[in-house]
C-alpha angles and dihedrals in degrees: 000000000000091000093051090050097049100043095078089045091053094046090050091048093052100043109017112029112101128178115264088205120097115261119241091216131060091239123033117214123206123215126190121200119192120203095338133114120242126209123189109203122224091252094048125101117197112211096164138064121265127191116195121192118193096350140102126251123213115187120198097145140045127306115196100164133032130301117187119196120193118194096351140095127254123217116193109195127207094261093053122115116197110196095149129038136293117194119192119188119186095358141081128262116217116190120191122217110268098035113134115225115183093148127047138290115197123191124188119180135173101182095105100013134307110324125175123169139161130205122207127176135164091190136046112297111249127192138143087219109063091204113092090207139123090310090070090061102041106088087122090060097043090052089039096215094178095052110017116224111256120249111246093228126028126169126191144139095267106041098027104203113003111194120192107185096158122065107152130174127188121190107130092276093314092306101103127086088217113077125191121185135177132188128181129185140167126235105209097192091064099022093235139126123247132182146106143248121211135190119190142162128199128208145173130031113004089344089287097153119064128184116194145179125191143171117210150171111192146123119274130198141179093208103076090110091068097068138332119279094247092054091049089053091054091048088056094046097046104032109010089244122141120190096185131081108204143175136192124258124189121180149069133304132188127183153136130244137192120208116190096165099250094031124054128181129182135178127179146166118226131193111186149139114247117204141162123266102213119232111259106223090192094066109138125229130189097221109009113041092152098059112122110242119232116250123240121258113259114276141146130207109278135177107222140181117199145159119231131193136184134189123185135177135174134168116244091244094053112134131137092257100033135076109270148117134233134181133188128179129179132186132185123189115189110203102168136035122184090347092305116121110229115234087208109033116220113243130195118187129179134173131189124193124186124186125182126187129188102217094183139329107316096002119103129178114202128188134180129187123189123187127181133183132173144165117278088243092063112138118253094245092055097051120121119255133201125196136057135053112350091018126051108345123229092028126102119265110284092353086172126032134183147129090274133048144172125191134177128189125182133175137170115210126202101200127207087266086066101037093041086218132106091260139057129229125214139181119206143187127199129190135167150140136205118196146157125254134160089220117093092219114030111145089143088076090079092056092049094048102039091146090069093055113121113223136176139163136194153146131257140194129196152131126249147116135245092286109034145013119239094195139326144181123219126195113194136176133189114248092215112080133331107312135158122264116260118220122201134177116219134192094182134048113267090252 
């Protein structure tokens, strides 16, 4: 199958592929080399097209037109200057540190599946690994977008201390299209092991399509948008406060994902057992051992089968203190419970939109809108909640719950460039509502029940940069009635 697919590509490359770059001479000559190696010396400038079949290409000099290599490797040495195009089909491209690529290097390989990748650079190519191979196109796998790498230490009211000492990856030193990973941790509150094993393969242009299969036993939550996991761990350690509701899932998932850099799409099928992780009343805290721990939402062990989807987008310039836009949407569709097919599958849909605008030097306007909608049959532990840290400040955690929600957060930040001090100042406004409705889409409920809308406002101080917050203090007050001011310490931006 691979051979049938690549034959037309090879024929086209030999006889019909011309450089789209302008020629430096009035007439371009074409040279074909069969089963012989070609070396371009450091003093040599190639102003004509070369096609090499079954031989190796070593580049020390300058390439201004196109060189096509079929079935051979390409070595680009430090002294090389690529202003034109090098096309390698069925071989590897190795680029040494120091090589200058202002044109294009194209590599197409079929040894482990269909691979096509292009390298562009208007500066000197830099890499710790001299091989311009799969590793140069595997940011998605290093960051592990499909299955996020487990934190080594996690602490919360359900799992107590969760220790993940093993996070292993096997993929031939990041050169294979097949990727096997294994993580193993220990949940001290229940004295049990947790973890996951994943097998995946990536195909097509720049490894943009990934197919995966994994077995897992781990905690799951719908509250990760409130604050990062590390900050939630510190909230538990310092103040015995937990801003996540979570449950345990054990099972198998299989899916496919598409990663186009700024746009990411994922769809998967999951068969798992969902169960409660009891609250551990013996959870230790540095400063507040006497705080009463929040109870879990009501749930019972259930075998489920569901489809899950995710779509994400962000502009390249997106940062907390820069102009940019980001969007994230998730959907779950439960089709089976305890081996019984549901006549009306239970759906849960959420969408988060964040827009930042730099109004002037040192002045940033930030906005976040969260919408949630679900079937009326949604389980209690999956219901949306509004109120608390990461939601509407100054209100208790999940002060309102329901199968629908709407939330809006806005803040204007005067950075240290504006204040000319070591700290920034911000003013913020939070609003939101969670409610029940038997309609799948019922955002009009908020307009008709404006009196139930939770609102708060406040001021904050902190120190940070365009990417992360070092520390901050927020002072918030409910807009309804005469209430005390809530003070919170943050180590991450609000959103």
